[in-house]
PDB file of C-alpha atoms and ligand atoms in Angstrom:
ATOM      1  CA  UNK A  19      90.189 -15.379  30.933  1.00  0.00           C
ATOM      2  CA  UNK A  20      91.218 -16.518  27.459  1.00  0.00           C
ATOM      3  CA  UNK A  21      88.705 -16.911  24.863  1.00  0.00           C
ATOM      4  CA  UNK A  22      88.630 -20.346  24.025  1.00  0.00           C
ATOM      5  CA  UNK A  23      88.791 -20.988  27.781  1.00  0.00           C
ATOM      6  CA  UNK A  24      85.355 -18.842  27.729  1.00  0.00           C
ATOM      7  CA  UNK A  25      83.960 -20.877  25.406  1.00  0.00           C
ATOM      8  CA  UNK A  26      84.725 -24.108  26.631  1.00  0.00           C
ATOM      9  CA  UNK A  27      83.159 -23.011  30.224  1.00  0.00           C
ATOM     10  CA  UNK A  28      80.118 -21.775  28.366  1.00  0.00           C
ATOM     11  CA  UNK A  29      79.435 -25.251  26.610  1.00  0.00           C
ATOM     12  CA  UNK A  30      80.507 -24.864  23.443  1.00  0.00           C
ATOM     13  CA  UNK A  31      82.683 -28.203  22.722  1.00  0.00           C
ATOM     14  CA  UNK A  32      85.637 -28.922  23.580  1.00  0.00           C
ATOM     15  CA  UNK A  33      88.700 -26.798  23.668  1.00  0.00           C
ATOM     16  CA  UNK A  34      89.701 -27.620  20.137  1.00  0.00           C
ATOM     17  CA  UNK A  35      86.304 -27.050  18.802  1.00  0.00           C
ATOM     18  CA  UNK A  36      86.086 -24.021  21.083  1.00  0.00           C
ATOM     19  CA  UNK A  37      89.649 -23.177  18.798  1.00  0.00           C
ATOM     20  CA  UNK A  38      88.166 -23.772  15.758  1.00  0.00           C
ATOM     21  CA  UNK A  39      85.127 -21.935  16.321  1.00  0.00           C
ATOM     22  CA  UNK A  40      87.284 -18.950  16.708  1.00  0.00           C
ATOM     23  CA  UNK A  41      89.866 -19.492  14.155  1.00  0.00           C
ATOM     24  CA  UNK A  42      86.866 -19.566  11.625  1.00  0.00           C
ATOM     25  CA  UNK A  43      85.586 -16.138  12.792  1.00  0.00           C
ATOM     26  CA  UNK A  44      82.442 -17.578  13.739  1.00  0.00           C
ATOM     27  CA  UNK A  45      82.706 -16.039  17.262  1.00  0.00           C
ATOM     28  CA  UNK A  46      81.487 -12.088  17.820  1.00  0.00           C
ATOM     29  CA  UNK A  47      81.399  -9.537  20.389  1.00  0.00           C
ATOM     30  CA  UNK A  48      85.047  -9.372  21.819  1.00  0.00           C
ATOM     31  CA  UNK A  49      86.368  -6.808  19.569  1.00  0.00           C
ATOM     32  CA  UNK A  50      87.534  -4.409  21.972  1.00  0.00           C
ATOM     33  CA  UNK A  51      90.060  -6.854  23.759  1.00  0.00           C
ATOM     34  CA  UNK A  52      91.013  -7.802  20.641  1.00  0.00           C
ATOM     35  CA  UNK A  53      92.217  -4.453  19.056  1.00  0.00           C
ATOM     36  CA  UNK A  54      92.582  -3.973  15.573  1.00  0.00           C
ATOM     37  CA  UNK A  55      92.787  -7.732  14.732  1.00  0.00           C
ATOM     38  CA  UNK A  56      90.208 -10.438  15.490  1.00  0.00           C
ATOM     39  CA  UNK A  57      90.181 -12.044  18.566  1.00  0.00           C
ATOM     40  CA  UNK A  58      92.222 -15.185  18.644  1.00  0.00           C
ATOM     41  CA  UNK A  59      92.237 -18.132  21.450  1.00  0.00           C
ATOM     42  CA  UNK A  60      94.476 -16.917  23.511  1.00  0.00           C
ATOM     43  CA  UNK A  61      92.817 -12.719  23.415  1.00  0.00           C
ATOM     44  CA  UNK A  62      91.994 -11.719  27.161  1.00  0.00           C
ATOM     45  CA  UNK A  63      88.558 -11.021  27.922  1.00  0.00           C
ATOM     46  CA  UNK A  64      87.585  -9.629  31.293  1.00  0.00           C
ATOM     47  CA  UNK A  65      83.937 -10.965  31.877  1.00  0.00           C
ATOM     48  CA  UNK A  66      80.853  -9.977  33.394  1.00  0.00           C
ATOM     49  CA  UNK A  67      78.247 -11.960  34.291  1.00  0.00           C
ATOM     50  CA  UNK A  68      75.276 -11.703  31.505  1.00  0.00           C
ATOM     51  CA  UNK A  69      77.867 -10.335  28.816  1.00  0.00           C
ATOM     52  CA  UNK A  70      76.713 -11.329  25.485  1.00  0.00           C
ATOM     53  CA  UNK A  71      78.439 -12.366  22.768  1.00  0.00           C
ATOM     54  CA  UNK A  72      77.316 -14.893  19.428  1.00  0.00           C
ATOM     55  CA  UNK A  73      78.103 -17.711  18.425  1.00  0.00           C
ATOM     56  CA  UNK A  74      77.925 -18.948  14.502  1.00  0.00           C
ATOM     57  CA  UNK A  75      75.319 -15.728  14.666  1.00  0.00           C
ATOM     58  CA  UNK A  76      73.310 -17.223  17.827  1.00  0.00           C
ATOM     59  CA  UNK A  77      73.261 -14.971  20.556  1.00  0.00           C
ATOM     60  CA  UNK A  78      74.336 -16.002  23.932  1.00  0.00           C
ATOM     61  CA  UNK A  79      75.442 -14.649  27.176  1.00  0.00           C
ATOM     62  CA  UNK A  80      78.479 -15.457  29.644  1.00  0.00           C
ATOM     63  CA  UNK A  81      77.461 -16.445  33.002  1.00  0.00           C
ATOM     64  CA  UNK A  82      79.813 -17.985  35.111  1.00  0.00           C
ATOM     65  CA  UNK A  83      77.291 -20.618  36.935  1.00  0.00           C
ATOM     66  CA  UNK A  84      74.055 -21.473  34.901  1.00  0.00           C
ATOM     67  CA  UNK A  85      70.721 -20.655  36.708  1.00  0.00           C
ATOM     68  CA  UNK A  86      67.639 -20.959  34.510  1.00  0.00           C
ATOM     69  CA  UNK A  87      64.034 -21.361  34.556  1.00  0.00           C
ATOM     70  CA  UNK A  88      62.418 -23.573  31.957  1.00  0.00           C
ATOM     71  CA  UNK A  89      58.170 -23.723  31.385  1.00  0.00           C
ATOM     72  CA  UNK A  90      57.951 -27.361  31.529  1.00  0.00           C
ATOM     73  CA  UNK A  91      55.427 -29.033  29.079  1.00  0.00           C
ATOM     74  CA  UNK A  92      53.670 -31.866  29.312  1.00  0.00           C
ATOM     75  CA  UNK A  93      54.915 -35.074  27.658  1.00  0.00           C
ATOM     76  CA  UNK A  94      58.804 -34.484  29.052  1.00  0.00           C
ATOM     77  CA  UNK A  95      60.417 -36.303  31.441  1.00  0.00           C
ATOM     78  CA  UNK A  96      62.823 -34.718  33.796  1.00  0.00           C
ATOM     79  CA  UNK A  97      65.495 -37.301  33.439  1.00  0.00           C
ATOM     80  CA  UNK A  98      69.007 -37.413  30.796  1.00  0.00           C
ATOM     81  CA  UNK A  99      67.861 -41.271  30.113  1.00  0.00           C
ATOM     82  CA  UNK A 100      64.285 -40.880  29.483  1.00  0.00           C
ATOM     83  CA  UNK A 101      61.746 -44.018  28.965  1.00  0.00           C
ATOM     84  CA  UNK A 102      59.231 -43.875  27.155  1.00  0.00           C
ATOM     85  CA  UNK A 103      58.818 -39.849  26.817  1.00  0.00           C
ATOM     86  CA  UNK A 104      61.882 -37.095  25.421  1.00  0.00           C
ATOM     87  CA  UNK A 105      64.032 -35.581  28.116  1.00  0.00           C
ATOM     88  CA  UNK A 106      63.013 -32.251  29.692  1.00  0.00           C
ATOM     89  CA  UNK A 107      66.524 -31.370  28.797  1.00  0.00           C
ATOM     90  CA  UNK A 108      66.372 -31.963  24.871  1.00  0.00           C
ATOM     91  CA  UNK A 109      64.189 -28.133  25.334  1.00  0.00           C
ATOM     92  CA  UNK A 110      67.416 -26.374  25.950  1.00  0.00           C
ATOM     93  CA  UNK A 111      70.092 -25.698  23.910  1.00  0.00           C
ATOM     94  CA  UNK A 112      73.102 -27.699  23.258  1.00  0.00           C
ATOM     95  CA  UNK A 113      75.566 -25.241  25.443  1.00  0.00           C
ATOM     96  CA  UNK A 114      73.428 -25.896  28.411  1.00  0.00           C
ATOM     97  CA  UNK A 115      73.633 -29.412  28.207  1.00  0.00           C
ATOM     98  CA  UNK A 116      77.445 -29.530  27.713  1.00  0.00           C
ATOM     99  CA  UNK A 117      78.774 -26.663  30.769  1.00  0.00           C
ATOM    100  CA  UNK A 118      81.539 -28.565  31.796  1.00  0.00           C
ATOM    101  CA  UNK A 119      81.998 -28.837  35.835  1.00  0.00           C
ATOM    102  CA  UNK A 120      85.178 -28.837  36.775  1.00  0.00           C
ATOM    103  CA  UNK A 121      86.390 -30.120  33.143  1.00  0.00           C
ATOM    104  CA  UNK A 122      83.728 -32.767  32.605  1.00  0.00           C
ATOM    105  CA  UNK A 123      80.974 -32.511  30.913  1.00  0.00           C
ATOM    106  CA  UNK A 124      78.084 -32.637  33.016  1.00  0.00           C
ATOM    107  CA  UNK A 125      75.798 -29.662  32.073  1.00  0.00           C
ATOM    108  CA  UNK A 126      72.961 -28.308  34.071  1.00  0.00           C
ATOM    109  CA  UNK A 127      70.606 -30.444  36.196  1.00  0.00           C
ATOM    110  CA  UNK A 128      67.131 -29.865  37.247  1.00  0.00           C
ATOM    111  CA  UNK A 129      66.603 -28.860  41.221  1.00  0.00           C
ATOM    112  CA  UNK A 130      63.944 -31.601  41.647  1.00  0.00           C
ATOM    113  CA  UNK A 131      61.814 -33.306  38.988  1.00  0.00           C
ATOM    114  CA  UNK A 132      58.407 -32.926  37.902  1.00  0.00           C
ATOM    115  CA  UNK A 133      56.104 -35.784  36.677  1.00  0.00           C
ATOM    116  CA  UNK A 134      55.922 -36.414  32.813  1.00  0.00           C
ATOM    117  CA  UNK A 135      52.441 -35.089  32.833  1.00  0.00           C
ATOM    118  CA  UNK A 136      53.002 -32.298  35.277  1.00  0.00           C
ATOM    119  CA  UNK A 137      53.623 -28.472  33.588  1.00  0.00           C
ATOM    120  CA  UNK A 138      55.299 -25.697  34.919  1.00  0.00           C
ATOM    121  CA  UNK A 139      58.527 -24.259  36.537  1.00  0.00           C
ATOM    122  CA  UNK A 140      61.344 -25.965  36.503  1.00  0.00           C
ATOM    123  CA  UNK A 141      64.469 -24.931  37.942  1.00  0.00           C
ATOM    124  CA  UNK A 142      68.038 -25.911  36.305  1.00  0.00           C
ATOM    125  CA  UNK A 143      71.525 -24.976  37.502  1.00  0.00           C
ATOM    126  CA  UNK A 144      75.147 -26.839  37.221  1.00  0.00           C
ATOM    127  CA  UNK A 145      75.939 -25.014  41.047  1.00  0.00           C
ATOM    128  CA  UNK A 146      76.131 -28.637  42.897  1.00  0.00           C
ATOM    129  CA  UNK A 147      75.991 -26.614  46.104  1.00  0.00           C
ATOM    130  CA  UNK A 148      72.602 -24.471  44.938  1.00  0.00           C
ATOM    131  CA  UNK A 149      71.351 -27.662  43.440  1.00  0.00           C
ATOM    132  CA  UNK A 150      71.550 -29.226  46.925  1.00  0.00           C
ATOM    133  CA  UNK A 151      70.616 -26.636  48.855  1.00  0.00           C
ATOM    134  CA  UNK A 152      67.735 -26.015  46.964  1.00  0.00           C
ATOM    135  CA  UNK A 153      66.421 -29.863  46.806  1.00  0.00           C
ATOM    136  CA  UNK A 154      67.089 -30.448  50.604  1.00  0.00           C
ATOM    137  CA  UNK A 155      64.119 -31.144  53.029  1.00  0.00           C
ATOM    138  CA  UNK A 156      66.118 -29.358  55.517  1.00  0.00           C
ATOM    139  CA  UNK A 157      65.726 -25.877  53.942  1.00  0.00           C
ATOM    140  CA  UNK A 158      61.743 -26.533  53.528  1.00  0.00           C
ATOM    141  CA  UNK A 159      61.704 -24.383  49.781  1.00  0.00           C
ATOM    142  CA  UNK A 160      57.989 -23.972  49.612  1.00  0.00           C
ATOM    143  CA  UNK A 161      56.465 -25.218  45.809  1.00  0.00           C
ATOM    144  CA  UNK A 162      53.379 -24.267  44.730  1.00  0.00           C
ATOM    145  CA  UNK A 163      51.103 -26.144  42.705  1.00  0.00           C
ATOM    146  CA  UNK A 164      47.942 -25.786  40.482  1.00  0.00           C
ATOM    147  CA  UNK A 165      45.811 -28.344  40.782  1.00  0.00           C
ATOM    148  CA  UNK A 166      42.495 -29.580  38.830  1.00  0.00           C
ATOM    149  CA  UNK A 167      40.476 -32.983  40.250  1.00  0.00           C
ATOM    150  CA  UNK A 168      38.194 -35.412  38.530  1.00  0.00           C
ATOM    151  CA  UNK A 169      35.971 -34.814  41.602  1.00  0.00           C
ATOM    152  CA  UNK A 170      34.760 -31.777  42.996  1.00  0.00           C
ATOM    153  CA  UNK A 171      37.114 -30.335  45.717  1.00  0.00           C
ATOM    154  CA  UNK A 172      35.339 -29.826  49.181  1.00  0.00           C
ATOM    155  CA  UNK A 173      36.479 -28.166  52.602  1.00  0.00           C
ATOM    156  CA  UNK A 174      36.721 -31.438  54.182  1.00  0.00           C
ATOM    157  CA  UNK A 175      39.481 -32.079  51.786  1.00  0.00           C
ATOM    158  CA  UNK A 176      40.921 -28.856  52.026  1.00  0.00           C
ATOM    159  CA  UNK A 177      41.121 -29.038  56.226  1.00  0.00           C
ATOM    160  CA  UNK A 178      42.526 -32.890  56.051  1.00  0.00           C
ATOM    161  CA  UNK A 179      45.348 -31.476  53.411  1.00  0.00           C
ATOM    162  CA  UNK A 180      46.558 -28.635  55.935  1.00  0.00           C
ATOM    163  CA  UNK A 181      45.793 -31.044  59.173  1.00  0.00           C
ATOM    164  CA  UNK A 182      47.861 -33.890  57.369  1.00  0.00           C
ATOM    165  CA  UNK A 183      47.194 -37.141  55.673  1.00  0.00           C
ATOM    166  CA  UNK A 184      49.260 -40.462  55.931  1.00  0.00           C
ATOM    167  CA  UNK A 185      50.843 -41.565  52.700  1.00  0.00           C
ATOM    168  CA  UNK A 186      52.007 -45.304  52.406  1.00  0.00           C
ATOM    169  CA  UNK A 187      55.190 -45.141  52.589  1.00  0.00           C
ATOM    170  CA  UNK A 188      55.642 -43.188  55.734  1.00  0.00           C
ATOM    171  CA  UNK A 189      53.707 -43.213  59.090  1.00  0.00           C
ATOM    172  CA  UNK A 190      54.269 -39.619  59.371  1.00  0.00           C
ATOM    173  CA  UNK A 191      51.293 -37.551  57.930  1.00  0.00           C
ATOM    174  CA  UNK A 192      52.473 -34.899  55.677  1.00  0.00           C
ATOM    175  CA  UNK A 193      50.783 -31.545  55.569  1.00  0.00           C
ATOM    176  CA  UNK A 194      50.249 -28.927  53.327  1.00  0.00           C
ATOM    177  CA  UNK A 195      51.788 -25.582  53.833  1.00  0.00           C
ATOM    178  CA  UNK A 196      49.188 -23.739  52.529  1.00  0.00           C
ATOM    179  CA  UNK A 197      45.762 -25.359  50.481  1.00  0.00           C
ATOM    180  CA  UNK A 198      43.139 -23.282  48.888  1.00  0.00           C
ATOM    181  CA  UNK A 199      40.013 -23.687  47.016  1.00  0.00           C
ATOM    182  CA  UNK A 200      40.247 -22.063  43.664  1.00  0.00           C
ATOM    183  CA  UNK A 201      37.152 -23.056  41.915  1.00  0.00           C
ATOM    184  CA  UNK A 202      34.852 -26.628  42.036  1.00  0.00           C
ATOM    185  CA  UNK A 203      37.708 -28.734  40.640  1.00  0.00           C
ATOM    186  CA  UNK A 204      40.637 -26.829  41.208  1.00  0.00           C
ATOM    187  CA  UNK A 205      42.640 -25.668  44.060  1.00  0.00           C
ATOM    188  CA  UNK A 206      46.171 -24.494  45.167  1.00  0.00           C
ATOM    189  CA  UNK A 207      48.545 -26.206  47.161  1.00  0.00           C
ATOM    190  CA  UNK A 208      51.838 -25.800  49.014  1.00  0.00           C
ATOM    191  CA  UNK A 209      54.272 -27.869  49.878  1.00  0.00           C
ATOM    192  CA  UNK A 210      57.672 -27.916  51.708  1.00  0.00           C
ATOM    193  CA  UNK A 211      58.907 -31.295  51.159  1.00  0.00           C
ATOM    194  CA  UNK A 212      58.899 -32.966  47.613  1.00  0.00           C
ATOM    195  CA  UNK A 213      57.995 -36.824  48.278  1.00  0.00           C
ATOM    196  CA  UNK A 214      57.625 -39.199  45.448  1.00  0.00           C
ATOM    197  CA  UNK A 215      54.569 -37.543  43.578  1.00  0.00           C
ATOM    198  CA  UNK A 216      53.154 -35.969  46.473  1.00  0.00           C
ATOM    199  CA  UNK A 217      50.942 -33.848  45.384  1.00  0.00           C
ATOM    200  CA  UNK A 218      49.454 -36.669  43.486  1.00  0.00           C
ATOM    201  CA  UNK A 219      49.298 -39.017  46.246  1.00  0.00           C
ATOM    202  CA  UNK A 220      48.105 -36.251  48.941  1.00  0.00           C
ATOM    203  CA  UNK A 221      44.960 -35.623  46.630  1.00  0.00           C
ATOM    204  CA  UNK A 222      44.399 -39.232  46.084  1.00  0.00           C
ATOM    205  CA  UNK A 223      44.567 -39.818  49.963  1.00  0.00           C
ATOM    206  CA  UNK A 224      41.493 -36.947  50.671  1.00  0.00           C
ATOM    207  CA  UNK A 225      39.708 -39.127  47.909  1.00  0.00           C
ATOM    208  CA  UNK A 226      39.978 -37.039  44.775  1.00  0.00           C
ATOM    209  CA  UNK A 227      42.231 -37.570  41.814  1.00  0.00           C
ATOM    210  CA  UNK A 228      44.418 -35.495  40.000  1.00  0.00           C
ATOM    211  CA  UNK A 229      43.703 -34.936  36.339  1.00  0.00           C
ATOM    212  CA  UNK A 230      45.997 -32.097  35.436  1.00  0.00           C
ATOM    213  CA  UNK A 231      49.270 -30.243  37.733  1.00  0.00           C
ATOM    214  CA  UNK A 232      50.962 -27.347  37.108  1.00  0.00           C
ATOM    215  CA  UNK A 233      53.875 -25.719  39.343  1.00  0.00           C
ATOM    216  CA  UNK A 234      53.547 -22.125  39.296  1.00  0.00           C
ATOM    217  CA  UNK A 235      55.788 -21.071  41.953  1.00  0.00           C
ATOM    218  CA  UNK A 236      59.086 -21.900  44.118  1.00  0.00           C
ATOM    219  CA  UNK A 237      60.206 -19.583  47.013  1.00  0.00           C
ATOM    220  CA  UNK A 238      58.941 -15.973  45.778  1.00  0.00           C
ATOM    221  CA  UNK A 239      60.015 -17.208  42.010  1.00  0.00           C
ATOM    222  CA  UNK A 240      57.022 -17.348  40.324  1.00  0.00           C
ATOM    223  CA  UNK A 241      56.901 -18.799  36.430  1.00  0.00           C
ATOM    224  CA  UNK A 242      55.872 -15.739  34.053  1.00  0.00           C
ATOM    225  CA  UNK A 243      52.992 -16.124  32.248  1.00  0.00           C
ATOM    226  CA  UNK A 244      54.816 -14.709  29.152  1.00  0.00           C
ATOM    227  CA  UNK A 245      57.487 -17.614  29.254  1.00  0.00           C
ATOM    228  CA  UNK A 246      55.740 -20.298  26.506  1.00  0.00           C
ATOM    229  CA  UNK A 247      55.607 -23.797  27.294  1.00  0.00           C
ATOM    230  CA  UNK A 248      58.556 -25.198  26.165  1.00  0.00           C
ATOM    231  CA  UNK A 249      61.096 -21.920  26.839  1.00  0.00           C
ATOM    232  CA  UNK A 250      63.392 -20.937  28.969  1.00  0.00           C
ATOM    233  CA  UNK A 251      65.035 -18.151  30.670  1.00  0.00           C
ATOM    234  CA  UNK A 252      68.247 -17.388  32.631  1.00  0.00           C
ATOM    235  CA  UNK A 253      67.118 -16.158  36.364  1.00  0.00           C
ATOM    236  CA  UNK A 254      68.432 -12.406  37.170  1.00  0.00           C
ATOM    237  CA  UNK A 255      70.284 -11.956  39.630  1.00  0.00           C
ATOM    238  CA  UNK A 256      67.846 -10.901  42.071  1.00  0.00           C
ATOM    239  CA  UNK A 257      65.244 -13.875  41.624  1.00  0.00           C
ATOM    240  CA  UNK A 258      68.812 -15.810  42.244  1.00  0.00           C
ATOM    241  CA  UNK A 259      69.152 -13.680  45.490  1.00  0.00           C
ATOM    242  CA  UNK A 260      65.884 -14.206  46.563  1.00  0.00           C
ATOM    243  CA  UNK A 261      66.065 -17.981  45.850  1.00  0.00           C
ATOM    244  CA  UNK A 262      69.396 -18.037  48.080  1.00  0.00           C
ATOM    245  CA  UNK A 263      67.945 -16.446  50.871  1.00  0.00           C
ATOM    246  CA  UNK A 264      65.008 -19.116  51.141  1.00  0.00           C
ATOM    247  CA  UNK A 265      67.440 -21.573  52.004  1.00  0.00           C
TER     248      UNK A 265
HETATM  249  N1  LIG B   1      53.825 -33.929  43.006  1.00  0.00           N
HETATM  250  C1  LIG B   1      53.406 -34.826  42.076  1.00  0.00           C
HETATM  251  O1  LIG B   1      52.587 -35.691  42.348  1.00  0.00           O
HETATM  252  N2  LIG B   1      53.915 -34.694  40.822  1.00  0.00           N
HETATM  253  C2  LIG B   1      54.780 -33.742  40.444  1.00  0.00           C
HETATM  254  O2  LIG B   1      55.187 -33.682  39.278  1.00  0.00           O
HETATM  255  C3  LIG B   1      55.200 -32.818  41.428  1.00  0.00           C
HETATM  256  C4  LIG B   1      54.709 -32.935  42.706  1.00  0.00           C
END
């Protein structure tokens, strides 16, 4: 693949910027396709997935398709044309927002949104196919969330959760996958679908309220504790594996 053609897939403007980032030396870590002199647009690079390289001294990493994690914080929303709160996506760098797909600018996308007040895992990719894989109720991806109530939580609610509870826009009761107890306001819940704010509306329908939710976990990906609010991280290529399989 040429250089600038690397650069362009990777985010980094368009192809003339992408030309003028290398023409100005600003781009480092091809030397050895390059020889003796510095690489140029047109230098062939054979690339890896995860091979790093820097840009303007900010280091970065090839990867043909983006798959990331990002510790959502409260006070986002998970939209490009936020209301009244900043987009989710304004956390991640400006690369990741410009990965063109199939020569337009799209960047990556979220696999299903989280509430402006909800924290946690949030998973981003610009794979279409993964995206909609992923997000489809057909593939049943369980989600796990943390949840803490105004109220204190009892078993009744718990067995009504996992037995099913009607919300008001559907006859058909939803259930939790799994529900658990985790202390007297909090609990664990998961889910299979991802209705309109479910969890919220589940919680509300036993006849508690949700005061503060947190997504911890989706498939066997589970968000590391050592990820800050507000980071990100690209997913290995196992966790990606292991996502795949779920679905
Ligand atoms: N359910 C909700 O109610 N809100 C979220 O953000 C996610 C699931």
């Amino acid at each position: 693949m040429r250089l600038d053609d690397l650069l362009f897939s990777q985010g980094f403007g368009t192809r003339r910027v992408c030309a003028g980032l290398i023409q100005q030396g600003f781009i480092k870590g091809f030397e050895q396709f390059a020889g003796a002199e510095p690489a140029q647009s047109a230098t062939e690079i054979i690339v890896t997935d995860g091979m790093p390289f820097s840009v303007q001294g900010k280091a970065w990493e090839y990867h043909e398709r983006a798959y990331l994690m990002l510790h959502k914080p409260a006070g986002y929303e998970c939209s490009h044309r936020p209301g009244a709160w900043p987009s989710a996506y304004s956390l991640l760098p400006a690369p990741l927002r410009q990965r063109p797909t199939k020569g337009v600018v799209q960047g990556v996308q979220a696999i299903g949104r989280l509430d402006q007040d909800t924290t946690g895992l949030l998973l981003l990719t610009d794979d279409g196919q993964f995206l909609h894989k992923m997000s489809s109720p057909k593939h049943h991806v369980p989600k796990v969330y943390q949840i803490t109530t105004d109220r204190e939580v009892d078993t009744k609610q718990i067995e009504k959760l996992l037995a099913g509870v009607v919300l008001n826009d559907d006859p058909k009761p939803v259930k939790a996958a799994a529900a658990e107890q985790t202390g007297e306001k909090t609990l664990d819940m998961t889910l299979t679908e991802g209705k309109y704010h479910q969890v919220k509306r589940m919680i509300a329908a036993v006849g508690n309220h949700v005061v503060a939710l947190h997504r911890s976990q989706i498939g066997n990906l589970v968000l590391n504790e050592d990820l800050p609010s507000g980071q990100w991280r690209w997913l290995s290529a196992s966790e990606l594996e292991s996502l795949s399989k779920k679905c």
